[in-house]
Short mmCIF file of C-alpha atoms in Angstrom, two decimals:
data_model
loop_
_atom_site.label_atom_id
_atom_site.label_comp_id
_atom_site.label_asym_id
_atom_site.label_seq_id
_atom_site.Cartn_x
_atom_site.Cartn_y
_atom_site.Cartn_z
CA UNK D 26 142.73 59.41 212.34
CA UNK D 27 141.90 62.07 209.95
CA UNK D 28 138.38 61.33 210.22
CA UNK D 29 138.45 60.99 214.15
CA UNK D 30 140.36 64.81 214.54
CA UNK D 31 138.54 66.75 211.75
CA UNK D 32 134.98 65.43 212.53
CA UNK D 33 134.25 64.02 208.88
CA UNK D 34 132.76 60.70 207.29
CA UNK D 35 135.42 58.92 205.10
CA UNK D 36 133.51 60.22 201.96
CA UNK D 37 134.51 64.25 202.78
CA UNK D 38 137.99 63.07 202.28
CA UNK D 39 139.20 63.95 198.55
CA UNK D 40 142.23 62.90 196.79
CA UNK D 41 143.49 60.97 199.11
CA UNK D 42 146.18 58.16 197.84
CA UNK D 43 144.90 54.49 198.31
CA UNK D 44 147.13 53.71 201.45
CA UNK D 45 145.92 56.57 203.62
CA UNK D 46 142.74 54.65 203.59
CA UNK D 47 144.38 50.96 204.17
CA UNK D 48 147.66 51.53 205.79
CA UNK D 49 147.26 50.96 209.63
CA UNK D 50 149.64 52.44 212.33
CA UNK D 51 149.71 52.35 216.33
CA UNK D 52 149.81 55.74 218.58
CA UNK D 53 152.13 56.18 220.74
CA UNK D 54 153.25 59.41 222.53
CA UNK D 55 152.78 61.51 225.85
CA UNK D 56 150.30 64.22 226.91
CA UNK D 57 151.65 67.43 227.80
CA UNK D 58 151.57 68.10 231.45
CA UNK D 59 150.35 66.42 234.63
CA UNK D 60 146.83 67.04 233.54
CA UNK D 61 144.42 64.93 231.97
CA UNK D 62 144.12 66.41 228.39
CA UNK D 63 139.93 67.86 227.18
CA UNK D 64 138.65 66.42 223.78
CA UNK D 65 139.74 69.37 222.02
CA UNK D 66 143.50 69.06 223.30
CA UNK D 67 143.47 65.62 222.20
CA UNK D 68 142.01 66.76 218.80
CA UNK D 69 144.95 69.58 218.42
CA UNK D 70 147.75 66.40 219.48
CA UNK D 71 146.72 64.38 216.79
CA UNK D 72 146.53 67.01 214.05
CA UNK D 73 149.64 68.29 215.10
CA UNK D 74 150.92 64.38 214.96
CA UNK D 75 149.51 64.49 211.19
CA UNK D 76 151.01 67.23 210.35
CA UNK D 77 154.59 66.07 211.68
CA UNK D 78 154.55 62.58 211.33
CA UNK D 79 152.67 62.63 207.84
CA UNK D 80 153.10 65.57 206.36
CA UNK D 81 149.60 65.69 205.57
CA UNK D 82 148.31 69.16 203.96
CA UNK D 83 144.66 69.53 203.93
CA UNK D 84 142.31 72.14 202.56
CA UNK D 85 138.44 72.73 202.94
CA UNK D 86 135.92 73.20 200.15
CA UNK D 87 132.38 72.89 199.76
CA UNK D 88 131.00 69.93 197.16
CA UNK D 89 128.06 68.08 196.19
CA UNK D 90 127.87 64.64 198.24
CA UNK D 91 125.26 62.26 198.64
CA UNK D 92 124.39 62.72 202.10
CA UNK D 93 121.47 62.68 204.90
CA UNK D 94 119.57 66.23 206.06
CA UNK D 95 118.44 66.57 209.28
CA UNK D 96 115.60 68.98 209.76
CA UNK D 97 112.70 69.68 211.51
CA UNK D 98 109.67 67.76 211.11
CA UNK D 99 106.34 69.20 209.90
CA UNK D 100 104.91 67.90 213.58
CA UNK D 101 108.15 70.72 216.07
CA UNK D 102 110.81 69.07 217.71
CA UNK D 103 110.11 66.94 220.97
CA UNK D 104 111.36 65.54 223.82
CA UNK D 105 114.79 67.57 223.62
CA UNK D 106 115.51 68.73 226.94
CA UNK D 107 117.95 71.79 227.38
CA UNK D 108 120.76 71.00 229.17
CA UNK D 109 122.01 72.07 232.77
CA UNK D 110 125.16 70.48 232.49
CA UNK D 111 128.49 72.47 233.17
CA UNK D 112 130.16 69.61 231.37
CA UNK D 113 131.97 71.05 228.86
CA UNK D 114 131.86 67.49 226.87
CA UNK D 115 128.61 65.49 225.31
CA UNK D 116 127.69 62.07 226.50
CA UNK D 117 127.23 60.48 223.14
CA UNK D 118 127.37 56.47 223.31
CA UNK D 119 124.99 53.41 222.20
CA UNK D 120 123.69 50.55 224.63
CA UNK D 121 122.69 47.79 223.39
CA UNK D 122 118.76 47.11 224.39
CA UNK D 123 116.64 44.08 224.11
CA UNK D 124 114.77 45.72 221.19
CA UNK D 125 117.31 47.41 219.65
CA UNK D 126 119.82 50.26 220.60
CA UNK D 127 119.18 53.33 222.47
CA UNK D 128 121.50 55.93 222.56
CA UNK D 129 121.02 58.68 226.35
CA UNK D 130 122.79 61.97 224.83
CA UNK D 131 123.77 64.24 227.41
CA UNK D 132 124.77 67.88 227.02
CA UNK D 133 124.62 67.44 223.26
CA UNK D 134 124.33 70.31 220.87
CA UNK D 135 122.78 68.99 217.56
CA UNK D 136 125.52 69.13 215.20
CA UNK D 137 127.43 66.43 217.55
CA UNK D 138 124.66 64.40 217.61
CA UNK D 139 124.57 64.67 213.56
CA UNK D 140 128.75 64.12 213.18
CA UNK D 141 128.65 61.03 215.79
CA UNK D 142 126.04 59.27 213.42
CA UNK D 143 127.93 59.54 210.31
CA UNK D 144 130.71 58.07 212.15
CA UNK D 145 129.73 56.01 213.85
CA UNK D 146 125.96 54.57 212.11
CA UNK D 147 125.51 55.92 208.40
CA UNK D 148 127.11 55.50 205.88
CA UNK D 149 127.21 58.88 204.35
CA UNK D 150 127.47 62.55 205.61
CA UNK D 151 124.95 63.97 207.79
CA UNK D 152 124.28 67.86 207.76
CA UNK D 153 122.42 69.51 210.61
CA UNK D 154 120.08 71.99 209.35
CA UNK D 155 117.59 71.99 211.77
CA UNK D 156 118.60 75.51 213.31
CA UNK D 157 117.82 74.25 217.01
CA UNK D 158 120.77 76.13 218.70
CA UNK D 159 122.03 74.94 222.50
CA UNK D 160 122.66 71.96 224.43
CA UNK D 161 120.19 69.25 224.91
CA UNK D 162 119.26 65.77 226.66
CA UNK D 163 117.28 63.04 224.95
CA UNK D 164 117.02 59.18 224.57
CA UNK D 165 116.67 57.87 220.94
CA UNK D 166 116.04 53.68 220.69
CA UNK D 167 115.59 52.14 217.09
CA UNK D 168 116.49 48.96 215.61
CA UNK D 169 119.32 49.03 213.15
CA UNK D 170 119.74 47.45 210.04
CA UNK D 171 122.47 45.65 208.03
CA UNK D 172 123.93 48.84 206.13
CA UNK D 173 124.55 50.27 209.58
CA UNK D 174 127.13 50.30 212.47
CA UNK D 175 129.64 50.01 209.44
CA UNK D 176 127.81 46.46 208.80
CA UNK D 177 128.40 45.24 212.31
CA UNK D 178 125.17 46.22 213.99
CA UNK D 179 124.79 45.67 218.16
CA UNK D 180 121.94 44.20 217.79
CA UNK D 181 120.20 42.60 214.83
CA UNK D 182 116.48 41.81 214.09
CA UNK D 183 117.13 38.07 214.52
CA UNK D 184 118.50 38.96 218.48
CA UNK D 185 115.45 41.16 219.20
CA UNK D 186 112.95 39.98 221.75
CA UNK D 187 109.68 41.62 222.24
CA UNK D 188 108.64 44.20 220.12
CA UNK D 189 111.06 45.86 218.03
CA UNK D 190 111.88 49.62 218.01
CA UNK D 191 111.19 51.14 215.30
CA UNK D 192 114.14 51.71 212.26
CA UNK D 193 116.19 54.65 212.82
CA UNK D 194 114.52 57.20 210.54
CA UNK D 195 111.32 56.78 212.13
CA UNK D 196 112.56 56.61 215.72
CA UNK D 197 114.24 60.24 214.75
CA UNK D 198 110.93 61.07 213.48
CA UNK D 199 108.28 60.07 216.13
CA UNK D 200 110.85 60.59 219.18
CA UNK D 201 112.59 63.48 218.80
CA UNK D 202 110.04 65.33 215.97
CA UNK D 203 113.23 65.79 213.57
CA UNK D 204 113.66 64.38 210.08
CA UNK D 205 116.27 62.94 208.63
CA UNK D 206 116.71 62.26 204.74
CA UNK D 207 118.60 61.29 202.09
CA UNK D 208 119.43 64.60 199.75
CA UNK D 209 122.75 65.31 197.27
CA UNK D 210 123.35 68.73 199.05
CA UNK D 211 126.74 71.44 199.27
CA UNK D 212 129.05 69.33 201.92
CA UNK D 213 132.03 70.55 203.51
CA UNK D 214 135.10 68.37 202.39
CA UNK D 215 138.73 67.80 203.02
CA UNK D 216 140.90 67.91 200.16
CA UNK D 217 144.58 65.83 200.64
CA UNK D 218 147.10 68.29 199.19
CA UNK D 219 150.01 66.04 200.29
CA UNK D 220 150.21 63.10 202.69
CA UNK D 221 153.78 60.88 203.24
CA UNK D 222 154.27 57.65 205.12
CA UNK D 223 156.00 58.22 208.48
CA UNK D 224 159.49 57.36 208.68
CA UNK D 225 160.73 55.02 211.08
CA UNK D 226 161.20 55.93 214.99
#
């Protein structure tokens, strides 16, 4: 939950006691109003919920991590389409394809696009540093490997038929004209002050 509310990979998370990481607990409450809640409402509920339920007490810092940089490559970005959406929201999810995955981003700025992959696909942070301000459309298919999806790819190499698209640092490279690599750089991180198990209902 902390992760999912305060956009960070499990590895920004410092001091945290063993259990936050391995204790498990179901949701359960009721949106304010008739109205279907935005992304960032939902956000605020469930730090809020943290905060009440948990106790938790958090505070930022910046710290060396081993993480991935995404920049520009040598070659300019391509094939990132400003947006015309009045969609407040990105469209950020993976389809499975017969080569591989391929994720259709929508109305994405770039810094999304860099916090749903070290979510979702990497296993490490991933900073945006590319400096490419706005909203943008694009398409991005590669093949992943065994390290990513958390271990539990879509689609494996085994499953592919055809011709396979290319591995994920390459795909970012030759499709969208960005780089992404592996560098120990200053990471925003979430220290855990204080955290408490809920009491009972």
């Amino acid at each position: 939950m902390i992760d999912l509310c305060y956009g960070v990979h499990p590895s920004q998370i410092i001091d945290a006691p063993a259990w936050v990481r391995t204790d498990k607990f179901d949701l359960v409450g009721t949106q304010p109003g008739e109205d279907e809640p935005s992304g960032n409402q939902w956000v605020a509920m469930i730090r809020n919920l943290l905060a009440d339920r948990f106790a938790l007490k958090l505070r930022r810092e910046q710290r060396d991590l081993a993480s991935y940089v995404l920049t520009v490559d040598k070659s300019g970005p391509k094939n990132l389409r400003p947006s015309t959406s009045t969609n407040p929201n990105p469209s950020l999810e993976f389809n499975r394809a017969p080569n591989g995955v391929v994720l259709p981003a929508r109305n994405a700025a770039l810094g999304q696009f860099c916090q749903m992959m070290q979510q979702v696909v990497l296993d490490r942070p991933v900073v945006d540093r590319t400096g490419l301000n706005g909203r943008f459309d694009f398409e991005l298919a590669f093949l992943p490997n065994e390290s990513q999806f958390d271990g539990h790819p879509p689609v494996t190499a085994s499953q592919v038929t055809g011709e396979p698209a290319p591995d994920l640092f390459e795909a970012i490279r030759a499709q969208l004209g960005l780089k992404l690599e592996a560098a120990k750089v200053p990471t925003s991180v979430l220290v855990l002050e204080h955290a408490e198990r809920p009491t009972a209902n």
